[in-house]
Amino acid sequence: MSDKKIIAVVGATGAQGSGLVRAILADPASPFKPRALTRNVQSDKARALAAAGAEVVSADLDDPATLRRAFDGAYGAFCVTFFWDHFSPEKEFAEARSMAEAAKQTGIQHVIWSTLDDTRKFVPLSDDRMPTLQGKYKVPHFDAKGEADALFIQAGVPTTFLQTVFYWDNFIYFGAGPKRGPDGKLALVMPMGDSKLPGMASEDIGKCAYAIFKRGREFIGKTVGIAGEHLSGAEMAAKLSSAIGEQVTYQDVPPEVYRGFGFPGADDMGNMFQFKRDFNEAFRASRSVEFSRSLNPELQSFDEWLSRNGNRIPIEAPAS
Ligand SMILES: NC(=O)c1ccc[n+]([C@@H]2O[C@H](COP(=O)([O-])OP(=O)(O)OC[C@H]3O[C@@H](n4cnc5c(N)ncnc54)[C@H](OP(=O)(O)O)[C@@H]3O)[C@@H](O)[C@H]2O)c1
């Protein structure tokens, strides 16, 4: 029987979790083996994880009993919530509570909680530079995660708080890629001014998390920020131009214009970019590329990510 310790991975079929599962499976000498949590063990992605060697178990963040079962017997747990599936910070908070409680009840020895900053520590609700959203948030998909850090502390669970960044994969899946303007030219539209945006390949989040688990107690109780590269909009546009083979121009827009773009979550994203622009020094300082590379020597730069993924970015054909 294997004496490898189990890491239960929430969101194992998703961007962050699958990177961790794959990182563990790719290391034959790993002290760990992954237990992949999914709501549907029969899905193609779940079956692919099983075929690759992961234990795949059924669990739903909204059903605490399934979480306890899935965490039972595990050494570690990677915990993440899924804001964009429901747009509810309260739901994220409740799900984080369920994970913290399940980790406590099952004696998990190391949780990695995939979190983000509570921006209200920088921009109090009384600060009207950006609107308050959903009643009590500035950046809903950040704030509830940051607020939920306390749940793991209160539960007394040994936790590393992993602060992530913008995935470059958003250019493929999240509609964040270059858009053709009325002039027919491609533009990367972000309200970031000249400030640099920390970003990374989403699969590198899992690789960094794997390194944190391997380093044992070193990062328990610590907040750890990661990034692949910090780039300005103009720098990203230049790199996208080379990768796509067509000129992409960076277009800075005021955050209030971005908030009005009308896609679901545009107000949240507009506030997020404004937060990252206005508190750029602190946001970047908390996410060191050098430190991330020390965790994960395979950390990709944007150019490296583009060389592998540039042809997957959907680009609207020019009008003929
Ligand atoms: N996009 C970005 O740039 C970015 C950057 C930093 C942080 N984030 C944060 O990352 C989080 C999402 O993580 P991700 O990108 O890894 O997710 P993802 O790729 O969207 O994957 C979501 C996975 O979560 C599982 N899932 C959804 N609801 C579940 C539930 N109720 N119970 C159990 N599993 C559930 C689904 O698996 P099954 O269908 O197999 O159950 C799905 O495969 C969000 O909260 C977002 O705010 C995103």
Coordinates of C-alpha atoms and ligand atoms in Angstrom, one line a residue:
M1 CA 0.0 0.0 0.0
S2 CA 1.2 3.5 -0.9
D3 CA 2.3 5.6 2.1
K4 CA 1.8 8.8 0.1
K5 CA -0.2 11.5 1.9
I6 CA -3.5 12.5 0.3
I7 CA -4.1 16.1 -0.9
A8 CA -7.8 16.7 -1.4
V9 CA -8.2 19.2 -4.3
V10 CA -11.4 21.3 -4.5
G11 CA -12.0 22.5 -8.1
A12 CA -9.9 19.7 -9.5
T13 CA -11.5 19.9 -12.9
G14 CA -10.9 23.7 -13.0
A15 CA -8.0 26.0 -13.7
Q16 CA -6.3 26.2 -10.3
G17 CA -7.1 22.7 -9.0
S18 CA -6.3 20.8 -12.1
G19 CA -2.8 22.4 -12.1
L20 CA -2.2 21.1 -8.6
V21 CA -3.5 17.6 -9.5
R22 CA -1.3 17.5 -12.6
A23 CA 1.7 18.8 -10.7
I24 CA 1.5 16.1 -8.1
L25 CA 0.9 13.3 -10.7
A26 CA 3.9 14.6 -12.8
D27 CA 6.3 14.0 -9.9
P28 CA 6.9 10.2 -9.5
A29 CA 8.8 10.9 -6.2
S30 CA 6.0 13.0 -4.8
P31 CA 5.2 12.4 -1.1
F32 CA 1.6 13.1 -2.0
K33 CA -1.2 11.7 -4.1
P34 CA -4.1 13.8 -5.3
R35 CA -7.8 13.2 -4.4
A36 CA -9.8 15.2 -7.0
L37 CA -13.1 16.6 -5.8
T38 CA -15.8 17.1 -8.4
R39 CA -19.6 17.3 -8.5
N40 CA -19.7 14.9 -11.4
V41 CA -17.3 11.9 -11.4
Q42 CA -18.5 11.0 -14.9
S43 CA -17.6 14.2 -16.7
D44 CA -14.9 14.0 -19.3
K45 CA -12.6 16.1 -17.2
A46 CA -13.1 13.9 -14.1
R47 CA -12.5 10.8 -16.1
A48 CA -9.3 12.3 -17.6
L49 CA -8.0 12.9 -14.1
A50 CA -8.8 9.4 -13.1
A51 CA -7.1 8.0 -16.2
A52 CA -4.1 10.1 -15.3
G53 CA -3.9 8.4 -11.9
A54 CA -5.9 10.7 -9.5
E55 CA -8.4 9.4 -7.0
V56 CA -11.7 11.1 -8.1
V57 CA -14.4 11.6 -5.5
S58 CA -17.8 13.3 -5.5
A59 CA -18.2 16.4 -3.4
D60 CA -20.2 19.7 -3.6
L61 CA -19.1 22.8 -1.7
D62 CA -22.8 23.4 -1.0
D63 CA -23.2 20.1 0.7
P64 CA -20.9 20.0 3.8
A65 CA -21.4 16.3 4.4
T66 CA -19.9 15.5 1.0
L67 CA -16.9 17.8 1.8
R68 CA -16.2 16.1 5.1
R69 CA -16.3 12.7 3.4
A70 CA -13.9 14.0 0.7
F71 CA -11.5 15.5 3.2
D72 CA -11.5 12.4 5.5
G73 CA -8.1 10.8 5.7
A74 CA -6.4 13.5 3.8
Y75 CA -3.2 15.2 4.9
G76 CA -3.8 18.4 3.0
A77 CA -6.6 20.3 1.2
F78 CA -6.5 22.9 -1.6
C79 CA -9.6 25.1 -1.1
V80 CA -11.0 27.5 -3.7
T81 CA -14.4 29.0 -4.4
F82 CA -16.1 29.8 -7.7
F83 CA -17.3 33.4 -7.8
W84 CA -18.0 33.6 -11.5
D85 CA -20.4 30.6 -11.3
H86 CA -22.9 32.5 -9.2
F87 CA -21.6 36.1 -8.6
S88 CA -22.4 35.9 -4.9
P89 CA -19.8 36.9 -2.3
E90 CA -22.1 35.6 0.5
K91 CA -22.1 32.2 -1.2
E92 CA -18.3 32.2 -1.5
F93 CA -18.1 33.1 2.2
A94 CA -20.5 30.3 3.2
E95 CA -18.5 27.8 1.1
A96 CA -15.2 28.9 2.6
R97 CA -16.8 28.4 6.0
S98 CA -17.9 24.8 5.0
M99 CA -14.4 24.0 3.9
A100 CA -12.7 25.5 7.0
E101 CA -15.1 23.5 9.2
A102 CA -14.7 20.2 7.2
A103 CA -10.9 20.7 7.4
K104 CA -11.1 21.1 11.2
Q105 CA -13.4 18.2 11.7
T106 CA -11.3 15.8 9.6
G107 CA -7.9 17.0 11.1
I108 CA -6.4 18.3 7.9
Q109 CA -2.8 19.2 8.6
H110 CA -2.3 21.8 5.9
V111 CA -4.9 23.8 4.0
I112 CA -4.0 26.1 1.1
W113 CA -6.8 28.7 0.8
S114 CA -6.9 30.4 -2.6
T115 CA -7.7 33.9 -1.5
L116 CA -7.5 37.5 -2.7
D117 CA -7.2 40.8 -0.9
D118 CA -10.1 42.4 1.0
T119 CA -10.0 45.6 -1.0
R120 CA -12.1 47.4 1.7
K121 CA -8.9 47.6 3.8
F122 CA -7.6 49.9 1.0
V123 CA -10.8 51.5 -0.2
P124 CA -13.3 51.8 2.6
L125 CA -17.0 51.7 1.6
S126 CA -17.1 55.5 2.4
D127 CA -14.5 56.1 -0.4
D128 CA -16.5 57.1 -3.4
R129 CA -13.7 56.8 -6.0
M130 CA -15.5 53.6 -6.9
P131 CA -19.1 52.5 -6.3
T132 CA -20.0 50.1 -3.5
L133 CA -21.4 46.9 -5.0
Q134 CA -23.9 44.4 -3.7
G135 CA -24.4 46.5 -0.6
K136 CA -21.1 46.1 1.2
Y137 CA -18.3 45.3 -1.2
K138 CA -15.9 47.3 -3.4
V139 CA -14.6 44.3 -5.4
P140 CA -17.1 41.5 -4.6
H141 CA -15.0 38.6 -6.0
F142 CA -12.0 39.8 -4.0
D143 CA -13.5 41.0 -0.7
A144 CA -15.4 37.9 0.4
K145 CA -12.4 35.7 -0.2
G146 CA -10.2 38.1 1.9
E147 CA -12.8 38.3 4.6
A148 CA -13.0 34.5 4.7
D149 CA -9.3 34.2 5.6
A150 CA -10.5 34.7 9.2
L151 CA -12.7 31.7 9.0
F152 CA -9.7 29.4 8.6
I153 CA -7.9 31.2 11.4
Q154 CA -11.0 31.0 13.7
A155 CA -11.4 27.3 12.9
G156 CA -7.8 26.7 14.1
V157 CA -6.9 25.1 10.8
P158 CA -3.2 25.2 9.7
T159 CA -3.6 27.3 6.6
T160 CA -1.5 29.0 4.0
F161 CA -3.3 32.0 2.4
L162 CA -2.4 31.9 -1.3
Q163 CA -3.0 35.2 -3.1
T164 CA -3.4 34.6 -6.8
V165 CA -3.4 37.0 -9.8
F166 CA -5.2 37.6 -13.1
Y167 CA -4.9 34.5 -15.3
W168 CA -3.6 35.1 -18.8
D169 CA -6.0 32.2 -19.7
N170 CA -8.7 34.9 -19.4
F171 CA -7.6 36.0 -22.9
I172 CA -8.9 32.6 -24.0
Y173 CA -11.9 31.8 -21.8
F174 CA -13.0 35.0 -20.1
G175 CA -13.5 37.3 -23.1
A176 CA -10.6 39.4 -21.9
G177 CA -8.6 39.2 -25.1
P178 CA -8.1 41.9 -27.8
K179 CA -11.2 43.2 -29.4
R180 CA -11.7 44.8 -32.8
G181 CA -12.7 48.4 -32.5
P182 CA -14.9 50.5 -34.9
D183 CA -11.7 51.3 -36.8
G184 CA -11.2 47.5 -37.4
K185 CA -8.0 47.5 -35.3
L186 CA -7.4 45.2 -32.3
A187 CA -7.3 46.8 -28.9
L188 CA -6.5 45.5 -25.4
V189 CA -8.9 47.5 -23.3
M190 CA -8.1 47.8 -19.6
P191 CA -8.5 50.7 -17.1
M192 CA -4.9 50.3 -15.8
G193 CA -3.2 53.5 -16.9
D194 CA 0.5 52.9 -17.1
S195 CA 0.5 50.6 -14.1
K196 CA 1.7 47.0 -14.4
L197 CA -0.8 44.1 -14.0
P198 CA 0.6 41.0 -12.3
G199 CA -0.5 37.9 -14.2
M200 CA 0.2 34.3 -14.6
A201 CA -0.6 31.1 -16.4
S202 CA -3.4 29.5 -14.3
E203 CA -1.6 26.1 -14.3
D204 CA 1.3 27.7 -12.5
I205 CA -0.9 28.4 -9.5
G206 CA -1.3 24.7 -9.0
K207 CA 2.5 24.2 -9.4
C208 CA 3.2 26.9 -6.7
A209 CA 0.6 25.3 -4.4
Y210 CA 2.3 21.9 -4.8
A211 CA 5.6 23.5 -3.8
I212 CA 4.0 25.0 -0.7
F213 CA 2.6 21.6 0.3
K214 CA 6.0 20.1 -0.2
R215 CA 7.7 22.7 2.0
G216 CA 5.7 21.4 5.0
R217 CA 5.1 23.8 7.8
E218 CA 7.2 26.6 6.4
F219 CA 4.2 28.6 5.0
I220 CA 1.5 27.7 7.5
G221 CA 0.0 30.8 9.0
K222 CA 1.5 32.9 6.2
T223 CA 0.1 34.9 3.3
V224 CA 1.9 34.0 0.1
G225 CA 1.3 36.0 -3.1
I226 CA 2.4 34.7 -6.5
A227 CA 2.7 36.0 -10.1
G228 CA 4.3 35.0 -13.4
E229 CA 5.2 38.5 -14.6
H230 CA 4.1 42.1 -14.0
L231 CA 3.4 43.9 -17.3
S232 CA 1.8 47.1 -18.3
G233 CA -1.1 47.2 -20.8
A234 CA 1.3 48.5 -23.5
E235 CA 3.8 45.7 -22.8
M236 CA 1.0 43.0 -22.9
A237 CA -0.4 44.5 -26.2
A238 CA 3.1 44.4 -27.8
K239 CA 3.6 40.8 -26.8
L240 CA 0.1 39.9 -28.0
S241 CA 0.8 41.6 -31.3
S242 CA 3.9 39.4 -31.8
A243 CA 2.0 36.2 -30.8
I244 CA -1.1 36.9 -32.9
G245 CA 0.8 38.4 -35.9
E246 CA -1.4 41.5 -35.9
Q247 CA -1.0 44.9 -34.2
V248 CA -2.7 45.1 -30.8
T249 CA -2.9 48.5 -29.2
Y250 CA -3.4 49.1 -25.5
Q251 CA -6.4 51.3 -24.8
D252 CA -6.6 52.7 -21.4
V253 CA -10.2 53.7 -20.5
P254 CA -11.4 55.3 -17.3
P255 CA -12.7 52.7 -14.8
E256 CA -16.2 54.2 -14.9
V257 CA -16.3 53.5 -18.7
Y258 CA -15.2 49.9 -18.1
R259 CA -17.8 49.4 -15.4
G260 CA -20.4 50.4 -18.0
F261 CA -19.4 47.9 -20.6
G262 CA -22.5 45.8 -19.7
F263 CA -21.1 42.3 -19.6
P264 CA -22.0 40.4 -16.4
G265 CA -19.6 41.5 -13.7
A266 CA -18.2 44.5 -15.6
D267 CA -18.7 46.7 -12.5
D268 CA -16.8 44.2 -10.3
M269 CA -14.0 44.0 -12.9
G270 CA -13.9 47.8 -13.3
N271 CA -13.5 48.2 -9.6
M272 CA -10.9 45.4 -9.5
F273 CA -8.7 47.1 -12.2
Q274 CA -9.1 50.4 -10.5
F275 CA -8.0 48.9 -7.2
K276 CA -4.9 47.3 -8.9
R277 CA -4.1 50.6 -10.6
D278 CA -4.6 52.9 -7.5
F279 CA -2.8 50.6 -5.1
N280 CA -0.4 49.2 -7.6
E281 CA 2.8 49.3 -5.5
A282 CA 1.2 47.4 -2.6
F283 CA -0.6 44.9 -4.9
R284 CA 2.6 44.2 -6.9
A285 CA 4.8 44.0 -3.7
S286 CA 2.6 41.2 -2.4
R287 CA 3.2 39.1 -5.5
S288 CA 6.8 38.6 -6.2
V289 CA 7.8 36.8 -9.4
E290 CA 11.2 35.8 -8.0
F291 CA 9.6 34.2 -5.0
S292 CA 7.0 32.5 -7.3
R293 CA 9.9 31.1 -9.4
S294 CA 11.7 29.9 -6.3
L295 CA 8.5 27.8 -5.6
N296 CA 8.0 26.8 -9.2
P297 CA 11.1 26.8 -11.4
E298 CA 8.9 26.1 -14.4
L299 CA 7.0 29.4 -13.9
Q300 CA 6.0 30.8 -17.3
S301 CA 6.6 34.3 -18.5
F302 CA 3.8 35.9 -20.6
D303 CA 5.9 35.3 -23.8
E304 CA 6.3 31.6 -22.8
W305 CA 2.6 31.3 -22.1
L306 CA 1.8 33.0 -25.5
S307 CA 4.1 30.7 -27.4
R308 CA 2.0 27.7 -26.1
N309 CA -1.4 29.4 -26.1
G310 CA -1.4 32.4 -28.4
N311 CA -3.2 30.5 -31.2
R312 CA -6.0 29.7 -28.8
I313 CA -6.9 33.3 -28.1
P314 CA -10.2 34.0 -30.1
I315 CA -9.6 36.9 -32.5
E316 CA -12.5 38.3 -34.5
A317 CA -11.8 38.2 -38.3
P318 CA -11.4 41.7 -39.8
A319 CA -14.4 42.9 -41.8
S320 CA -13.9 42.2 -45.4
Ligands
LIG1 N1 -9.9 34.2 -13.7 C1 -8.9 34.8 -13.0 O1 -8.1 35.6 -13.5 C2 -8.8 34.6 -11.5 C3 -7.7 35.1 -10.9 C4 -7.6 34.9 -9.5 C5 -8.6 34.2 -8.8 N2 -9.7 33.7 -9.5 C6 -10.7 33.0 -8.8 O2 -10.6 31.7 -9.1 C7 -11.8 31.1 -8.7 C8 -12.2 30.0 -9.6 O3 -11.2 29.0 -9.7 P1 -10.8 28.3 -11.1 O4 -10.6 29.3 -12.1 O5 -9.8 27.3 -10.8 O6 -12.2 27.6 -11.4 P2 -12.8 27.1 -12.8 O7 -11.7 26.8 -13.7 O8 -13.9 27.9 -13.1 O9 -13.3 25.6 -12.3 C9 -14.4 25.5 -11.6 C10 -14.4 24.1 -11.1 O10 -15.0 24.1 -9.9 C11 -15.9 23.1 -9.7 N3 -17.1 23.6 -8.9 C12 -17.9 24.6 -9.2 N4 -18.8 24.7 -8.3 C13 -18.6 23.7 -7.4 C14 -19.2 23.3 -6.2 N5 -20.4 23.9 -5.8 N6 -18.7 22.3 -5.5 C15 -17.6 21.7 -5.9 N7 -17.0 22.0 -7.1 C16 -17.5 23.0 -7.8 C17 -16.3 22.6 -11.1 O11 -16.0 21.3 -11.1 P3 -17.1 20.1 -11.4 O12 -18.1 20.7 -12.4 O13 -16.3 19.0 -11.9 O14 -17.7 19.9 -10.1 C18 -15.3 23.4 -12.0 O15 -14.5 22.5 -12.8 C19 -12.9 32.2 -8.7 O16 -13.4 32.4 -7.4 C20 -12.1 33.4 -9.1 O17 -12.5 34.6 -8.4 C21 -9.8 33.9 -10.8

